[in-house]
PDB file of C-alpha atoms in Angstrom:
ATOM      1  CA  UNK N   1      -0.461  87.616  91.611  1.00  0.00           C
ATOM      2  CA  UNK N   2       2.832  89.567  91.799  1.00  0.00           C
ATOM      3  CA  UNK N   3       5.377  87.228  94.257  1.00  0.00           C
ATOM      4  CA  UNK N   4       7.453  88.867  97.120  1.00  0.00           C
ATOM      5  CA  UNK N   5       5.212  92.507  96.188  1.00  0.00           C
ATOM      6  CA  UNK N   6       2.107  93.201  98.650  1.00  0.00           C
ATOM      7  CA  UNK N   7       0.641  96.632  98.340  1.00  0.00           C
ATOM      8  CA  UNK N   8      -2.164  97.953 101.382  1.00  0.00           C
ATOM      9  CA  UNK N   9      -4.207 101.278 101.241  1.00  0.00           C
ATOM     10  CA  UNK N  10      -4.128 103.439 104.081  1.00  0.00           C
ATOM     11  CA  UNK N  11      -7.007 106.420 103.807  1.00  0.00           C
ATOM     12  CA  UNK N  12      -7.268 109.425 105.604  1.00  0.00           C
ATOM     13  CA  UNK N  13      -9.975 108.285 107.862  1.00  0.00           C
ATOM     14  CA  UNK N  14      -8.151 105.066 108.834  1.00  0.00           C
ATOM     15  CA  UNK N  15      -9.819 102.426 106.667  1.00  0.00           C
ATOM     16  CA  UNK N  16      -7.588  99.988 105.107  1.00  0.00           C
ATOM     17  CA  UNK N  17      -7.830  98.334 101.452  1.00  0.00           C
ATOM     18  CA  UNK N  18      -5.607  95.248 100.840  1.00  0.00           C
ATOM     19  CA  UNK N  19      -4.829  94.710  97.172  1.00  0.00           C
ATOM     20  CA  UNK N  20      -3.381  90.388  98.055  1.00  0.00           C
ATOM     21  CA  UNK N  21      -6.233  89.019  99.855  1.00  0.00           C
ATOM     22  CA  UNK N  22      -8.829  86.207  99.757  1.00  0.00           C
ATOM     23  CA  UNK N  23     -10.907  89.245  97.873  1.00  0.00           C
ATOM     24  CA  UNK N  24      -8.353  90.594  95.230  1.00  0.00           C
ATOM     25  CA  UNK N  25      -5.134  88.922  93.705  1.00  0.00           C
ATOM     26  CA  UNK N  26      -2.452  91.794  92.556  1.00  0.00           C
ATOM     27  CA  UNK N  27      -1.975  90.919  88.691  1.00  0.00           C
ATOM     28  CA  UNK N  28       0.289  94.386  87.576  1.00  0.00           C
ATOM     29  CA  UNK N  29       1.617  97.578  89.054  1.00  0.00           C
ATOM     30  CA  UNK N  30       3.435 100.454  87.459  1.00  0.00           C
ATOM     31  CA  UNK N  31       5.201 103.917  89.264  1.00  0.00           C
ATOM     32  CA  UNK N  32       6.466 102.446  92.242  1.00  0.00           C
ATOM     33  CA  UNK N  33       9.931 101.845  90.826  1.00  0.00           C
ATOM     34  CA  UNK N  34      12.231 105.163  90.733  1.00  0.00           C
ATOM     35  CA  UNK N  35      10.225 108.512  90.058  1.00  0.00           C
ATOM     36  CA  UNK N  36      10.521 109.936  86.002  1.00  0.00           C
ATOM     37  CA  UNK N  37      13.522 112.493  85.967  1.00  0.00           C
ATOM     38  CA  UNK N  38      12.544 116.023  83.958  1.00  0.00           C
ATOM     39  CA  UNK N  39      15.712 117.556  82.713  1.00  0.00           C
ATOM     40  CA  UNK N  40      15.438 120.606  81.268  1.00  0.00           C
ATOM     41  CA  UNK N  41      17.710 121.951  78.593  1.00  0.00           C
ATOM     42  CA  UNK N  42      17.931 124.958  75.525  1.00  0.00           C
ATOM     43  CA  UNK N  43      20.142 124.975  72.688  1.00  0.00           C
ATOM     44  CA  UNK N  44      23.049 126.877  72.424  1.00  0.00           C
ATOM     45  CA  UNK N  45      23.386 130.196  70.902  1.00  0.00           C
ATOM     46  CA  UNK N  46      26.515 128.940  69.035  1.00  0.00           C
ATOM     47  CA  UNK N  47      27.747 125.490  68.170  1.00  0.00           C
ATOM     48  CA  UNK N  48      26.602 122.399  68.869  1.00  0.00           C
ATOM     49  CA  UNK N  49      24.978 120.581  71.916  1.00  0.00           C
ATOM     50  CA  UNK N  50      22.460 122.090  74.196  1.00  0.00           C
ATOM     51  CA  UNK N  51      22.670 123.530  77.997  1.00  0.00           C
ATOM     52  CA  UNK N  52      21.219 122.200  80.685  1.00  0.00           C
ATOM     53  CA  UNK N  53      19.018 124.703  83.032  1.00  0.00           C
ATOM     54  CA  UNK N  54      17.740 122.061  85.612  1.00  0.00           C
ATOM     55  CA  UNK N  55      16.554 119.183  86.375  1.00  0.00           C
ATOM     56  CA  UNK N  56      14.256 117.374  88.641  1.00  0.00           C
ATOM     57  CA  UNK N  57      12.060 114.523  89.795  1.00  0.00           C
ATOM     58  CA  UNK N  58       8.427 114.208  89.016  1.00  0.00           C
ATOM     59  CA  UNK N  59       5.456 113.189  90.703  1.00  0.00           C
ATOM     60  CA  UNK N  60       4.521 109.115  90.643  1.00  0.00           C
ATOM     61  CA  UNK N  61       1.883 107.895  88.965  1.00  0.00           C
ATOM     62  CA  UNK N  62       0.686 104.749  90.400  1.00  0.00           C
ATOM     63  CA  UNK N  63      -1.428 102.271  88.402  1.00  0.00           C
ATOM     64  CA  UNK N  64      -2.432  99.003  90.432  1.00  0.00           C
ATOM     65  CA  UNK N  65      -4.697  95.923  88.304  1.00  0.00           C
ATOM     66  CA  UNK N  66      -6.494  93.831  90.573  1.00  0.00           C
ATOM     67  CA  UNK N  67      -8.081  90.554  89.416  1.00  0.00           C
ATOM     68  CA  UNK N  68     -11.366  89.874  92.120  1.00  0.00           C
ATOM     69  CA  UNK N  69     -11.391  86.618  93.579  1.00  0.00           C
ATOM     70  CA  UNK N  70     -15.398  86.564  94.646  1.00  0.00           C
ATOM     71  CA  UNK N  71     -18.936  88.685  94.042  1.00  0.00           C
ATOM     72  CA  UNK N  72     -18.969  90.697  97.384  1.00  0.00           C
ATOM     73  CA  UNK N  73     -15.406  92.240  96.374  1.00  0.00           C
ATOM     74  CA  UNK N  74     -16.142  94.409  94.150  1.00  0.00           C
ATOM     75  CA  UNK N  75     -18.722  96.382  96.487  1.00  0.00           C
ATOM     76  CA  UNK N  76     -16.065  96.723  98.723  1.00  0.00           C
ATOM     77  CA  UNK N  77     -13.467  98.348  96.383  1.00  0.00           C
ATOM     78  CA  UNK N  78     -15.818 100.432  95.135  1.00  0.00           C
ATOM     79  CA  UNK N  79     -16.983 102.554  98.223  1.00  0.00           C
ATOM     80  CA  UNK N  80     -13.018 102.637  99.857  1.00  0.00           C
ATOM     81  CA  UNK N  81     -12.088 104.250  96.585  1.00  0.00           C
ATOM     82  CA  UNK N  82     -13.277 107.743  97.129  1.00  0.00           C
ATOM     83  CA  UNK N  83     -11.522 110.705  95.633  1.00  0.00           C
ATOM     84  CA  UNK N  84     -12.607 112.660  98.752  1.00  0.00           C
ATOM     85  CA  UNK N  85     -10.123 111.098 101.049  1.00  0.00           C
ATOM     86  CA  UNK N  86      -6.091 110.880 100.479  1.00  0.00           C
ATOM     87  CA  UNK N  87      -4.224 107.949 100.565  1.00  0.00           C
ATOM     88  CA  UNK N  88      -0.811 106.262 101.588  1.00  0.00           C
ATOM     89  CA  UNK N  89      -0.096 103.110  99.786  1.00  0.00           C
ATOM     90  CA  UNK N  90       2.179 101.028 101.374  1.00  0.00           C
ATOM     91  CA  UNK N  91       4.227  98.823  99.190  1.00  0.00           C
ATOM     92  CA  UNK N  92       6.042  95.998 100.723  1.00  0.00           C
ATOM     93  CA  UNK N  93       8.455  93.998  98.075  1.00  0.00           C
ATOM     94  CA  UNK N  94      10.770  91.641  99.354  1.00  0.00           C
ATOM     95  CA  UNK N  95      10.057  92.295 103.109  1.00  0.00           C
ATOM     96  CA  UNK N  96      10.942  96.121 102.418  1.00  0.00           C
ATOM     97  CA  UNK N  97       8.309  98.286 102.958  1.00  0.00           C
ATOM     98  CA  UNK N  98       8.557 102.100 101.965  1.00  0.00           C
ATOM     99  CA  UNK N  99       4.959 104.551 101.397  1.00  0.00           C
ATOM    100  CA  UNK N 100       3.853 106.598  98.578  1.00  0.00           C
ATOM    101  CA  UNK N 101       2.186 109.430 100.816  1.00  0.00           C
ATOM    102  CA  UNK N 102      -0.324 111.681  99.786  1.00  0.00           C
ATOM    103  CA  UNK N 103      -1.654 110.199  97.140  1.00  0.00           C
ATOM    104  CA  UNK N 104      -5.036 111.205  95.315  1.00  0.00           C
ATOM    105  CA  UNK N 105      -7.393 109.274  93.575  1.00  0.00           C
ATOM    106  CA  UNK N 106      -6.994 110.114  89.993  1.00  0.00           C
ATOM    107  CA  UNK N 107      -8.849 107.668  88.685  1.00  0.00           C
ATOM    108  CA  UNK N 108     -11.077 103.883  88.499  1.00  0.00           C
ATOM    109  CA  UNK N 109     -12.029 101.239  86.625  1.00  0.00           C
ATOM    110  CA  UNK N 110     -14.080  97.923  88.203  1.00  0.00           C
ATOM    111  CA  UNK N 111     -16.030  97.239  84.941  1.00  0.00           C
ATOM    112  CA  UNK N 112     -19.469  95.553  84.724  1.00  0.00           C
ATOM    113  CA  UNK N 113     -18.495  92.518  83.024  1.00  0.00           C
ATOM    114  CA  UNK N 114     -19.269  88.528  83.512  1.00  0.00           C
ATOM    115  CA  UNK N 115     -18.119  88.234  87.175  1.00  0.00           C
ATOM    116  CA  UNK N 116     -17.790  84.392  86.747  1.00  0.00           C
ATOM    117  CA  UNK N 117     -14.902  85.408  84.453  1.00  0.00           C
ATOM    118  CA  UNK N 118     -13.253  87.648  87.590  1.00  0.00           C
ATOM    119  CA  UNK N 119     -12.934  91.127  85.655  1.00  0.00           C
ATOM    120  CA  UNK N 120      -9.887  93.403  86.271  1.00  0.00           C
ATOM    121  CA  UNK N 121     -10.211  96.831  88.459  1.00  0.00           C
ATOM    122  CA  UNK N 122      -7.759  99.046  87.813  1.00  0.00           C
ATOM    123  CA  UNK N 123      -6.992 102.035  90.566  1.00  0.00           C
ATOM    124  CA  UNK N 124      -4.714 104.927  89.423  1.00  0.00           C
ATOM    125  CA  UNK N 125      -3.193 107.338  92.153  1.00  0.00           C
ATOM    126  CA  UNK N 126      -1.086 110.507  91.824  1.00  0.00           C
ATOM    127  CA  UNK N 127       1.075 111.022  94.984  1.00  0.00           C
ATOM    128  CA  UNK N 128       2.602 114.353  95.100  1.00  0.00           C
ATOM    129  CA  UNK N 129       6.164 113.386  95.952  1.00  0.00           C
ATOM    130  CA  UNK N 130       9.129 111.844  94.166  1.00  0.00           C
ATOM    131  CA  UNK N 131      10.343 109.799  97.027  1.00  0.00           C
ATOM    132  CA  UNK N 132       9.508 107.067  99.153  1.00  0.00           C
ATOM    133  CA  UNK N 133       9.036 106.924 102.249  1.00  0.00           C
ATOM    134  CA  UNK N 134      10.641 105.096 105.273  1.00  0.00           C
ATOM    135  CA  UNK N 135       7.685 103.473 107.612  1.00  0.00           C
ATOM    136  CA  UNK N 136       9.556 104.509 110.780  1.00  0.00           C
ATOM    137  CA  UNK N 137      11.917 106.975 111.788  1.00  0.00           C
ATOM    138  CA  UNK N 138      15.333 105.856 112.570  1.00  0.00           C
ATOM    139  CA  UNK N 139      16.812 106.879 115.898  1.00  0.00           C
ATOM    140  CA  UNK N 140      20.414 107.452 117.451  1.00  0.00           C
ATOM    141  CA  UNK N 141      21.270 109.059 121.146  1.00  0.00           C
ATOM    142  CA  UNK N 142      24.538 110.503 121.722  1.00  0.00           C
ATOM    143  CA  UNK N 143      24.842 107.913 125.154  1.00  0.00           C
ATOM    144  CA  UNK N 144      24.783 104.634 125.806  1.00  0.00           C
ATOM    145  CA  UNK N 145      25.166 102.314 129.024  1.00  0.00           C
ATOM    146  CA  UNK N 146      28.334 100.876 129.902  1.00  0.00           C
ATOM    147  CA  UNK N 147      28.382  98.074 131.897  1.00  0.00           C
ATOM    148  CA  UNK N 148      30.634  97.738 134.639  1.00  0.00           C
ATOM    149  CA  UNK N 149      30.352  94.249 136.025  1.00  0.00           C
ATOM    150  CA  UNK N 150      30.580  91.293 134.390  1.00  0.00           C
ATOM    151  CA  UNK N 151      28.568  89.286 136.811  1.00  0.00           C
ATOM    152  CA  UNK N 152      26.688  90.688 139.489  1.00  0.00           C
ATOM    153  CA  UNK N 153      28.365  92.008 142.446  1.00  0.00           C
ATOM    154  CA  UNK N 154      26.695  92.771 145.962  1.00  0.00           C
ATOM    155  CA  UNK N 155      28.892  94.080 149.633  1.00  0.00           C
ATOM    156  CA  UNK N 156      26.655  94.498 151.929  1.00  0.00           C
ATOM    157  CA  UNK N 157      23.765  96.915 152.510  1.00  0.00           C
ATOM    158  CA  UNK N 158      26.207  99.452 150.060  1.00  0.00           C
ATOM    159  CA  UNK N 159      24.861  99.926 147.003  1.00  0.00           C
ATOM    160  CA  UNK N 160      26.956 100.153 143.906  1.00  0.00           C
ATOM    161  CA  UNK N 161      26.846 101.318 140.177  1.00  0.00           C
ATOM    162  CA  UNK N 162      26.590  98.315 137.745  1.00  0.00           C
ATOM    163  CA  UNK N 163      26.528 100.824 134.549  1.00  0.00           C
ATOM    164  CA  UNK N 164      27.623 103.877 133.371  1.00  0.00           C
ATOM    165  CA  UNK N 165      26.701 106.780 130.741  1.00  0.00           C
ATOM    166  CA  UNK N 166      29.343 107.409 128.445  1.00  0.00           C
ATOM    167  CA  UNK N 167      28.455 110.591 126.626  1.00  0.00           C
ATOM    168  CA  UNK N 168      29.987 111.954 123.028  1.00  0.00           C
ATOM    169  CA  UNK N 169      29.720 115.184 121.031  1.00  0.00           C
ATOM    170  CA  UNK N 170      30.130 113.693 117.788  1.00  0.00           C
ATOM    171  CA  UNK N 171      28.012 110.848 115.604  1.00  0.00           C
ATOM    172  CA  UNK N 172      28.691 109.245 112.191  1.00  0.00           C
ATOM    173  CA  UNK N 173      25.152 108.091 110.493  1.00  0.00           C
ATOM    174  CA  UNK N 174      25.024 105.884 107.584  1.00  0.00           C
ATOM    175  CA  UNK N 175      22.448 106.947 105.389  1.00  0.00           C
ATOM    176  CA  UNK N 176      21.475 105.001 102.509  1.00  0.00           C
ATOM    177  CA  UNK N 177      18.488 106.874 101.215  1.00  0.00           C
ATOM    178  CA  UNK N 178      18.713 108.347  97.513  1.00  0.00           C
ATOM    179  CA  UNK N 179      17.216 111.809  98.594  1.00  0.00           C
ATOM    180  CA  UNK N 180      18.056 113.933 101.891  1.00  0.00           C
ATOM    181  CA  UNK N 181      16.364 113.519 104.705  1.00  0.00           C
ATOM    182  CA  UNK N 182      15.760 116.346 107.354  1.00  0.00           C
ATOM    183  CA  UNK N 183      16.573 115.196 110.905  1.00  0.00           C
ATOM    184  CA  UNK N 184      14.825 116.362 114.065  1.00  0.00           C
ATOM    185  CA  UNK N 185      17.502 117.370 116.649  1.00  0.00           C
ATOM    186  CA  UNK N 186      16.667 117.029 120.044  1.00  0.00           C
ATOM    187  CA  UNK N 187      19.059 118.204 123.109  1.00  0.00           C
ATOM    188  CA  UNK N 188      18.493 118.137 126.588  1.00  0.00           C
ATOM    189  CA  UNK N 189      20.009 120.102 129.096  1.00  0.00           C
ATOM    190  CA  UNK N 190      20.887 117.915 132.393  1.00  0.00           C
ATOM    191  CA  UNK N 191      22.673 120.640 133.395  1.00  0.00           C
ATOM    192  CA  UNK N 192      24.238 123.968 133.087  1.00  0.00           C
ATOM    193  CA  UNK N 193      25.381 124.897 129.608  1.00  0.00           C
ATOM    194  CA  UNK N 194      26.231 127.397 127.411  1.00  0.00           C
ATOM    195  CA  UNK N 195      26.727 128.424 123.864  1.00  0.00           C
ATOM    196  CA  UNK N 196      25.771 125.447 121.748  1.00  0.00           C
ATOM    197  CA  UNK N 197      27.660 124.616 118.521  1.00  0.00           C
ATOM    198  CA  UNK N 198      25.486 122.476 115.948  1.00  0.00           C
ATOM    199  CA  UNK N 199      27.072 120.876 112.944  1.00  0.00           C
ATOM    200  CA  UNK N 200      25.834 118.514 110.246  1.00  0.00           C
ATOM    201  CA  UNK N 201      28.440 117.753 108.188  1.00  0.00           C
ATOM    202  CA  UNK N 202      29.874 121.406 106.643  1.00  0.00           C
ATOM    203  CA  UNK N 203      27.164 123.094 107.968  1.00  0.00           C
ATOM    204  CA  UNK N 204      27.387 125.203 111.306  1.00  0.00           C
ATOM    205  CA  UNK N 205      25.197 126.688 113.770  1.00  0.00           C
ATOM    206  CA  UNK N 206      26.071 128.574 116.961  1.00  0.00           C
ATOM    207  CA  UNK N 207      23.016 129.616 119.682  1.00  0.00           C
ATOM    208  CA  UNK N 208      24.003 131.506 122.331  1.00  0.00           C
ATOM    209  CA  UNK N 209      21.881 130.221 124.739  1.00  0.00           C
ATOM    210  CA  UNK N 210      22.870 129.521 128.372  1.00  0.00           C
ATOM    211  CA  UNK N 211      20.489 125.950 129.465  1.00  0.00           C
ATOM    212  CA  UNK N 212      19.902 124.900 132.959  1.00  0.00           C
ATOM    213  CA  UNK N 213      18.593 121.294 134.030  1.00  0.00           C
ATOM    214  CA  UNK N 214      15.716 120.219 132.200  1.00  0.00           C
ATOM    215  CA  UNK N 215      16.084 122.577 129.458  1.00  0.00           C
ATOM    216  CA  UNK N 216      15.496 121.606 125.610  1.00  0.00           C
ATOM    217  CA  UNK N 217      16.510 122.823 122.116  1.00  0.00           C
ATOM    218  CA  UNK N 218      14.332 121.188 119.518  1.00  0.00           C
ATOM    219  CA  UNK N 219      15.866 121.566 115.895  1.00  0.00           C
ATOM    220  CA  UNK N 220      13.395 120.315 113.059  1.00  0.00           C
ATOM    221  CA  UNK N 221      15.445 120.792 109.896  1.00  0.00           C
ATOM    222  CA  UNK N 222      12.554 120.793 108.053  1.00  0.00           C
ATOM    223  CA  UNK N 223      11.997 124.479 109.373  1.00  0.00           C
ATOM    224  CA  UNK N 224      14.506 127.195 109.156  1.00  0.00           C
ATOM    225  CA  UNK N 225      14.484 127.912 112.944  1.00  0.00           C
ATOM    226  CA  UNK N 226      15.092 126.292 116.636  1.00  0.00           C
ATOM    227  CA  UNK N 227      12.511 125.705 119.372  1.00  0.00           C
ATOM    228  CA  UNK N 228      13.907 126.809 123.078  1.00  0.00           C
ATOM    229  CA  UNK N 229      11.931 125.243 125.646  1.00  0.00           C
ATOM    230  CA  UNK N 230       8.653 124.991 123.156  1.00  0.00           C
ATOM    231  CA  UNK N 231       9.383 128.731 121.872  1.00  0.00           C
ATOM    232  CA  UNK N 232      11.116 129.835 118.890  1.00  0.00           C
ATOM    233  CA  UNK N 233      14.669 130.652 119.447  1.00  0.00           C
ATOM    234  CA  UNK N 234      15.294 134.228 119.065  1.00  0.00           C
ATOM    235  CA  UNK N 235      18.891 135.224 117.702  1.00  0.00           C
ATOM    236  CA  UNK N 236      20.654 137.966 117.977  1.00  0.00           C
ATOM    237  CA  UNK N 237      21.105 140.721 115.638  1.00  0.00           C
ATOM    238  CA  UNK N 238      24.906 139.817 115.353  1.00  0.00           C
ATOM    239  CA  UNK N 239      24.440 136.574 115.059  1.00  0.00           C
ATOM    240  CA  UNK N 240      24.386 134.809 111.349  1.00  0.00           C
ATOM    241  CA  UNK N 241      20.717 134.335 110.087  1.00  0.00           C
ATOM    242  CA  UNK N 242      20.782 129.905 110.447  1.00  0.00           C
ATOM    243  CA  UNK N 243      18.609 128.421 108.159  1.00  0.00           C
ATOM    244  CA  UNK N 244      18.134 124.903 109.895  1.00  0.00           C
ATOM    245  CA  UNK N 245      16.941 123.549 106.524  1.00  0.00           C
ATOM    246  CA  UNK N 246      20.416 123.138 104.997  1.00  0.00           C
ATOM    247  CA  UNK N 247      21.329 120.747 108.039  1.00  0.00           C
ATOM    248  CA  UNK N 248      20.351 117.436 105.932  1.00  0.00           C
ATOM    249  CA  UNK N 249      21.878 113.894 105.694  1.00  0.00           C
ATOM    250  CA  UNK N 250      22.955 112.908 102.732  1.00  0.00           C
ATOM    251  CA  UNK N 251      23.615 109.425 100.695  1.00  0.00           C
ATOM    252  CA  UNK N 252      26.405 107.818 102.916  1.00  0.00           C
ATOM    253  CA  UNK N 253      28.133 108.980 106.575  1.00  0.00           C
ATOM    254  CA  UNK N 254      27.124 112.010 107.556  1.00  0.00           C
ATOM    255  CA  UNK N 255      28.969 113.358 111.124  1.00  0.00           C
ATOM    256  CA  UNK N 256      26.946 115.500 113.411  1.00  0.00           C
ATOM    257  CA  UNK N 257      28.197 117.122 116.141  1.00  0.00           C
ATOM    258  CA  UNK N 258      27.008 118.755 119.100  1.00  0.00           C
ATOM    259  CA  UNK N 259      29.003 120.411 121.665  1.00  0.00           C
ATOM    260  CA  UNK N 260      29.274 123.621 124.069  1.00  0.00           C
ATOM    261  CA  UNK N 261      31.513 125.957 125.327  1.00  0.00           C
ATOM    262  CA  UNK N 262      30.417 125.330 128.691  1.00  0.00           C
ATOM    263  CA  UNK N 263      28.575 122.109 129.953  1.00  0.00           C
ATOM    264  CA  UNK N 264      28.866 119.742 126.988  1.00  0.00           C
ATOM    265  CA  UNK N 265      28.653 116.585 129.047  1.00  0.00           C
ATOM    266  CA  UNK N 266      25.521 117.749 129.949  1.00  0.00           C
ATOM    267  CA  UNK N 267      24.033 117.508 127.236  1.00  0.00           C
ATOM    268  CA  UNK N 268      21.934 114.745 126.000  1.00  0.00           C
ATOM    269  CA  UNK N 269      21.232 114.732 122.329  1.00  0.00           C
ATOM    270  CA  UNK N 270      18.948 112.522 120.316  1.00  0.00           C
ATOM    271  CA  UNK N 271      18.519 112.423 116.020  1.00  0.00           C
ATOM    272  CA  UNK N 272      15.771 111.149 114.616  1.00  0.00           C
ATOM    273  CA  UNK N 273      14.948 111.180 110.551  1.00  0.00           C
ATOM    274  CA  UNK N 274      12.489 109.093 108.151  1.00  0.00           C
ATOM    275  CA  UNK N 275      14.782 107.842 105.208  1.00  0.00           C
ATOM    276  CA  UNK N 276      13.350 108.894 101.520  1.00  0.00           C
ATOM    277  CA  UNK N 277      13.756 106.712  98.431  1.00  0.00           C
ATOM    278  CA  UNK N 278      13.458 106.122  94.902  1.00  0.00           C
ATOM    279  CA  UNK N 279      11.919 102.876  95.322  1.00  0.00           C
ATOM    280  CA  UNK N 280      11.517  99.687  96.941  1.00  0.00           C
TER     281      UNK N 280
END
């Protein structure tokens, strides 16, 4: 048993494999610390040293040893672990939780030996991604409600506001995660507005757009475009050719701001994101 680390299987079609249970004890796991760098590199054509030509993360390869703790378990682990079904492994150290997604089954081991002496199964998965991930999404508006009262306050049959919305343009997030993460954007029109100026930290976007009450702008910056009211926003041919995937958050405050050149208190913004990691 590993203390303070608890690792659960997740497949594709829902069924669930727990690694610290009354059936299995956890007894070693390797890959789920930070993902092996590849930097590549040629020598120079004069003098000494070499120069570097890139670099990047690899792949995790995830070994988990399990030590059974009764007969029936090993019939158990042996149908769940099916190389025709993916995987996320969810690996919870120290009450932090962060998912290795996509992983494949790569390979097994639940020998045949005494089973009075509890034999060792050992599960090997490749997941295709360097990073972690988050379990939820993190979410910020650009409102909140202001209270107006201290205590409640009633005169009469008139009825009065006991909050208000107090609406801003501009957000600072903290992110801590070691790689980007790709926020979704979502603005609401309550109103009449025009021209809408998007920027994530250096980067800018303007969409001349005119909104009316109810409309939306959806901006998934894991796609190089903007959804208008569930269609793809069309720009201009004198407009610059955005690329929404360069709006990212990066490792500390990142300031995102959304405003208009017409109707920007009507406009009701909220960013969500997943948070990617090197490890637990």
């Amino acid at each position: 048993m590993i203390h303070n680390l608890v690792l659960k299987a997740v497949r594709s079609d829902g069924l669930i494999f727990h690694y610290e249970s009354d059936d299995w004890r956890t007894t070693s796991v390797t890959g789920i610390d930070a993902a092996e760098i590849e930097v590549s590199k040629e020598a120079r054509g004069v003098g000494d040293g070499a120069i570097i030509t890139g670099r990047r993360r690899l792949q995790r390869e995830i070994t988990i040893t399990a030590q059974a703790q009764n007969h029936e378990a090993r019939a158990k682990a042996q149908g769940f672990h099916n190389n025709r079904y993916k995987v996320d492994l969810y690996i919870t150290y120290n009450g932090v939780t962060r998912i290795a997604k996509d992983c494949e089954l790569t390979g097994k081991s639940i020998p045949t030996k005494n089973v009075y002496r509890r034999p060792d199964m050992t599960i090997k998965f490749l997941s295709p991604h360097a990073d972690l991930f988050a379990v939820e999404g993190d979410q910020t508006s650009f409102s909140k409600k202001q209270p107006l009262w201290v205590w409640p306050h009633a005169f009469g049959r008139k009825k009065l506001n006991f909050s208000r919305e107090e609406i801003t343009t501009e957000k600072v997030i903290e992110y801590l995660g070691s790689s980007p993460a790709q926020p979704i954007i979502e603005i609401e029109s309550q109103g009449y507005a025009k021209n809408i100026t998007v920027k994530v930290n250096d980067k800018v976007a303007i969409l001349n757009v005119e909104l009316k009450k109810g409309d939306t702008i959806t901006i998934d910056t894991s796609r190089s475009y903007a959804v208008h009211n569930n269609k793809i926003l069309a720009l201009g041919a004198d407009d610059d050719p955005y690329d929404f995937r360069r709006f990212v958050l990066d490792y500390g405050d990142n300031v995102i701001k959304i405003d208009a050149e017409h109707g920007a208190s009507a406009l009701r913004t909220t960013i969500e994101y997943i948070g990617r990691y090197d490890g637990v």
